[in-house]
């Protein structure tokens, strides 16, 4: 039940190394996300989070996380630039983020994200890597990464509840 989750995206983590086996430098990721709580348990970003890399090429460029309206969403997102947001529906305005400077950004998602839905539209050219699909209760991958021509890698994660991986 998504209403039983408690979030605190303002807590800071101590300086230490995370995700050594994934080769991620946490210096490139914001520190505020790692000690969020769900049902009073500390997040385990290495095991549970959907981690992807997105590339922006201009100042003040936006990234929009595409979601299918037929599924449930309730998650914290670390935008990789020191900021975070809570998303609670497919059309939540917080799914759109503006990056001040161009570059590659590690976006981490923790919580419930039953579907991602590029369907050959939107910011399909900005996602370049999925480091870990994580365990965000995926249910549908129909057209999930369709048209993402710059996406070079999709790894890891729990897809045991996915019923459709077409397109």
PDB file of N, CA, C and O in Angstrom, residues 113-147:
ATOM      1  N   UNK A 113       7.300   1.835  -9.015  1.00  0.00           N
ATOM      2  CA  UNK A 113       7.250   2.340 -10.391  1.00  0.00           C
ATOM      3  C   UNK A 113       6.913   1.142 -11.272  1.00  0.00           C
ATOM      4  O   UNK A 113       7.795   0.454 -11.756  1.00  0.00           O
ATOM      5  N   UNK A 114       5.641   0.892 -11.467  1.00  0.00           N
ATOM      6  CA  UNK A 114       5.217  -0.343 -12.121  1.00  0.00           C
ATOM      7  C   UNK A 114       5.499  -0.380 -13.620  1.00  0.00           C
ATOM      8  O   UNK A 114       5.525  -1.454 -14.212  1.00  0.00           O
ATOM      9  N   UNK A 115       5.726   0.772 -14.244  1.00  0.00           N
ATOM     10  CA  UNK A 115       5.977   0.798 -15.682  1.00  0.00           C
ATOM     11  C   UNK A 115       6.765   2.050 -16.056  1.00  0.00           C
ATOM     12  O   UNK A 115       6.631   3.091 -15.418  1.00  0.00           O
ATOM     13  N   UNK A 116       7.590   1.911 -17.072  1.00  0.00           N
ATOM     14  CA  UNK A 116       8.221   3.064 -17.730  1.00  0.00           C
ATOM     15  C   UNK A 116       7.779   2.949 -19.187  1.00  0.00           C
ATOM     16  O   UNK A 116       7.625   1.846 -19.716  1.00  0.00           O
ATOM     17  N   UNK A 117       7.552   4.068 -19.851  1.00  0.00           N
ATOM     18  CA  UNK A 117       6.852   4.012 -21.136  1.00  0.00           C
ATOM     19  C   UNK A 117       7.339   5.091 -22.101  1.00  0.00           C
ATOM     20  O   UNK A 117       6.719   6.130 -22.260  1.00  0.00           O
ATOM     21  N   UNK A 118       8.480   4.820 -22.757  1.00  0.00           N
ATOM     22  CA  UNK A 118       8.980   5.774 -23.753  1.00  0.00           C
ATOM     23  C   UNK A 118       8.131   5.719 -25.022  1.00  0.00           C
ATOM     24  O   UNK A 118       7.799   6.753 -25.590  1.00  0.00           O
ATOM     25  N   UNK A 119       7.832   4.507 -25.502  1.00  0.00           N
ATOM     26  CA  UNK A 119       6.977   4.295 -26.677  1.00  0.00           C
ATOM     27  C   UNK A 119       7.390   5.186 -27.857  1.00  0.00           C
ATOM     28  O   UNK A 119       6.556   5.785 -28.525  1.00  0.00           O
ATOM     29  N   UNK A 120       8.702   5.307 -28.067  1.00  0.00           N
ATOM     30  CA  UNK A 120       9.256   6.060 -29.199  1.00  0.00           C
ATOM     31  C   UNK A 120       8.901   7.547 -29.154  1.00  0.00           C
ATOM     32  O   UNK A 120       8.765   8.204 -30.181  1.00  0.00           O
ATOM     33  N   UNK A 121       8.729   8.092 -27.945  1.00  0.00           N
ATOM     34  CA  UNK A 121       8.349   9.498 -27.791  1.00  0.00           C
ATOM     35  C   UNK A 121       9.188  10.171 -26.712  1.00  0.00           C
ATOM     36  O   UNK A 121       9.991   9.552 -26.030  1.00  0.00           O
ATOM     37  N   UNK A 122       8.958  11.452 -26.529  1.00  0.00           N
ATOM     38  CA  UNK A 122       9.534  12.208 -25.420  1.00  0.00           C
ATOM     39  C   UNK A 122      11.052  12.216 -25.401  1.00  0.00           C
ATOM     40  O   UNK A 122      11.694  12.422 -26.428  1.00  0.00           O
ATOM     41  N   UNK A 123      11.608  11.978 -24.227  1.00  0.00           N
ATOM     42  CA  UNK A 123      13.064  12.067 -24.014  1.00  0.00           C
ATOM     43  C   UNK A 123      13.784  10.759 -24.317  1.00  0.00           C
ATOM     44  O   UNK A 123      14.800  10.427 -23.701  1.00  0.00           O
ATOM     45  N   UNK A 124      13.301  10.021 -25.293  1.00  0.00           N
ATOM     46  CA  UNK A 124      13.857   8.713 -25.654  1.00  0.00           C
ATOM     47  C   UNK A 124      15.336   8.762 -26.030  1.00  0.00           C
ATOM     48  O   UNK A 124      16.047   7.779 -25.859  1.00  0.00           O
ATOM     49  N   UNK A 125      15.815   9.885 -26.524  1.00  0.00           N
ATOM     50  CA  UNK A 125      17.226   9.984 -26.919  1.00  0.00           C
ATOM     51  C   UNK A 125      18.141  10.393 -25.774  1.00  0.00           C
ATOM     52  O   UNK A 125      19.364  10.410 -25.931  1.00  0.00           O
ATOM     53  N   UNK A 126      17.584  10.736 -24.621  1.00  0.00           N
ATOM     54  CA  UNK A 126      18.392  11.210 -23.490  1.00  0.00           C
ATOM     55  C   UNK A 126      18.836  10.094 -22.562  1.00  0.00           C
ATOM     56  O   UNK A 126      19.851  10.221 -21.894  1.00  0.00           O
ATOM     57  N   UNK A 127      18.093   8.994 -22.494  1.00  0.00           N
ATOM     58  CA  UNK A 127      18.507   7.889 -21.631  1.00  0.00           C
ATOM     59  C   UNK A 127      19.582   7.091 -22.360  1.00  0.00           C
ATOM     60  O   UNK A 127      19.404   6.694 -23.507  1.00  0.00           O
ATOM     61  N   UNK A 128      20.740   6.913 -21.690  1.00  0.00           N
ATOM     62  CA  UNK A 128      21.856   6.248 -22.365  1.00  0.00           C
ATOM     63  C   UNK A 128      22.255   4.919 -21.717  1.00  0.00           C
ATOM     64  O   UNK A 128      22.920   4.107 -22.352  1.00  0.00           O
ATOM     65  N   UNK A 129      21.819   4.693 -20.480  1.00  0.00           N
ATOM     66  CA  UNK A 129      22.204   3.456 -19.819  1.00  0.00           C
ATOM     67  C   UNK A 129      21.258   3.165 -18.659  1.00  0.00           C
ATOM     68  O   UNK A 129      20.871   4.068 -17.933  1.00  0.00           O
ATOM     69  N   UNK A 130      20.890   1.890 -18.498  1.00  0.00           N
ATOM     70  CA  UNK A 130      20.199   1.431 -17.306  1.00  0.00           C
ATOM     71  C   UNK A 130      21.185   0.547 -16.567  1.00  0.00           C
ATOM     72  O   UNK A 130      21.491  -0.561 -17.000  1.00  0.00           O
ATOM     73  N   UNK A 131      21.718   1.069 -15.484  1.00  0.00           N
ATOM     74  CA  UNK A 131      22.722   0.354 -14.703  1.00  0.00           C
ATOM     75  C   UNK A 131      22.075  -0.785 -13.928  1.00  0.00           C
ATOM     76  O   UNK A 131      22.639  -1.862 -13.792  1.00  0.00           O
ATOM     77  N   UNK A 132      20.855  -0.544 -13.423  1.00  0.00           N
ATOM     78  CA  UNK A 132      20.134  -1.577 -12.683  1.00  0.00           C
ATOM     79  C   UNK A 132      18.642  -1.264 -12.735  1.00  0.00           C
ATOM     80  O   UNK A 132      18.230  -0.174 -12.354  1.00  0.00           O
ATOM     81  N   UNK A 133      17.845  -2.218 -13.212  1.00  0.00           N
ATOM     82  CA  UNK A 133      16.392  -2.034 -13.212  1.00  0.00           C
ATOM     83  C   UNK A 133      15.835  -1.980 -11.799  1.00  0.00           C
ATOM     84  O   UNK A 133      14.747  -1.465 -11.571  1.00  0.00           O
ATOM     85  N   UNK A 134      16.577  -2.508 -10.843  1.00  0.00           N
ATOM     86  CA  UNK A 134      16.155  -2.456  -9.456  1.00  0.00           C
ATOM     87  C   UNK A 134      14.937  -3.313  -9.178  1.00  0.00           C
ATOM     88  O   UNK A 134      14.506  -4.122 -10.000  1.00  0.00           O
ATOM     89  N   UNK A 135      14.379  -3.112  -8.017  1.00  0.00           N
ATOM     90  CA  UNK A 135      13.152  -3.803  -7.616  1.00  0.00           C
ATOM     91  C   UNK A 135      12.148  -2.736  -7.199  1.00  0.00           C
ATOM     92  O   UNK A 135      12.023  -2.389  -6.036  1.00  0.00           O
ATOM     93  N   UNK A 136      11.470  -2.179  -8.206  1.00  0.00           N
ATOM     94  CA  UNK A 136      10.486  -1.122  -7.979  1.00  0.00           C
ATOM     95  C   UNK A 136       9.080  -1.614  -8.311  1.00  0.00           C
ATOM     96  O   UNK A 136       8.206  -0.829  -8.646  1.00  0.00           O
ATOM     97  N   UNK A 137       8.909  -2.931  -8.247  1.00  0.00           N
ATOM     98  CA  UNK A 137       7.622  -3.594  -8.498  1.00  0.00           C
ATOM     99  C   UNK A 137       7.168  -3.447  -9.946  1.00  0.00           C
ATOM    100  O   UNK A 137       5.999  -3.170 -10.228  1.00  0.00           O
ATOM    101  N   UNK A 138       8.108  -3.640 -10.878  1.00  0.00           N
ATOM    102  CA  UNK A 138       7.781  -3.573 -12.297  1.00  0.00           C
ATOM    103  C   UNK A 138       6.641  -4.527 -12.626  1.00  0.00           C
ATOM    104  O   UNK A 138       6.629  -5.667 -12.190  1.00  0.00           O
ATOM    105  N   UNK A 139       5.694  -4.074 -13.482  1.00  0.00           N
ATOM    106  CA  UNK A 139       4.603  -4.930 -13.953  1.00  0.00           C
ATOM    107  C   UNK A 139       4.487  -4.953 -15.467  1.00  0.00           C
ATOM    108  O   UNK A 139       3.946  -5.892 -16.031  1.00  0.00           O
ATOM    109  N   UNK A 140       4.962  -3.895 -16.141  1.00  0.00           N
ATOM    110  CA  UNK A 140       4.782  -3.807 -17.586  1.00  0.00           C
ATOM    111  C   UNK A 140       5.983  -3.145 -18.249  1.00  0.00           C
ATOM    112  O   UNK A 140       6.402  -2.071 -17.833  1.00  0.00           O
ATOM    113  N   UNK A 141       6.500  -3.806 -19.294  1.00  0.00           N
ATOM    114  CA  UNK A 141       7.569  -3.222 -20.109  1.00  0.00           C
ATOM    115  C   UNK A 141       7.149  -3.091 -21.571  1.00  0.00           C
ATOM    116  O   UNK A 141       7.990  -2.967 -22.450  1.00  0.00           O
ATOM    117  N   UNK A 142       5.853  -3.117 -21.856  1.00  0.00           N
ATOM    118  CA  UNK A 142       5.388  -2.931 -23.224  1.00  0.00           C
ATOM    119  C   UNK A 142       5.820  -1.545 -23.698  1.00  0.00           C
ATOM    120  O   UNK A 142       5.454  -0.536 -23.098  1.00  0.00           O
ATOM    121  N   UNK A 143       6.615  -1.498 -24.762  1.00  0.00           N
ATOM    122  CA  UNK A 143       7.142  -0.258 -25.354  1.00  0.00           C
ATOM    123  C   UNK A 143       7.945   0.575 -24.351  1.00  0.00           C
ATOM    124  O   UNK A 143       8.125   1.777 -24.536  1.00  0.00           O
ATOM    125  N   UNK A 144       8.427  -0.082 -23.307  1.00  0.00           N
ATOM    126  CA  UNK A 144       9.143   0.612 -22.238  1.00  0.00           C
ATOM    127  C   UNK A 144      10.310   1.439 -22.773  1.00  0.00           C
ATOM    128  O   UNK A 144      10.416   2.626 -22.470  1.00  0.00           O
ATOM    129  N   UNK A 145      11.176   0.828 -23.548  1.00  0.00           N
ATOM    130  CA  UNK A 145      12.356   1.534 -24.059  1.00  0.00           C
ATOM    131  C   UNK A 145      12.328   1.632 -25.584  1.00  0.00           C
ATOM    132  O   UNK A 145      13.359   1.840 -26.216  1.00  0.00           O
ATOM    133  N   UNK A 146      11.157   1.520 -26.150  1.00  0.00           N
ATOM    134  CA  UNK A 146      10.997   1.595 -27.609  1.00  0.00           C
ATOM    135  C   UNK A 146      11.471   2.966 -28.112  1.00  0.00           C
ATOM    136  O   UNK A 146      11.055   4.005 -27.607  1.00  0.00           O
ATOM    137  N   UNK A 147      12.369   2.951 -29.105  1.00  0.00           N
ATOM    138  CA  UNK A 147      12.863   4.182 -29.705  1.00  0.00           C
ATOM    139  C   UNK A 147      14.048   4.804 -28.992  1.00  0.00           C
ATOM    140  O   UNK A 147      14.550   5.842 -29.435  1.00  0.00           O
TER     141      UNK A 147
END
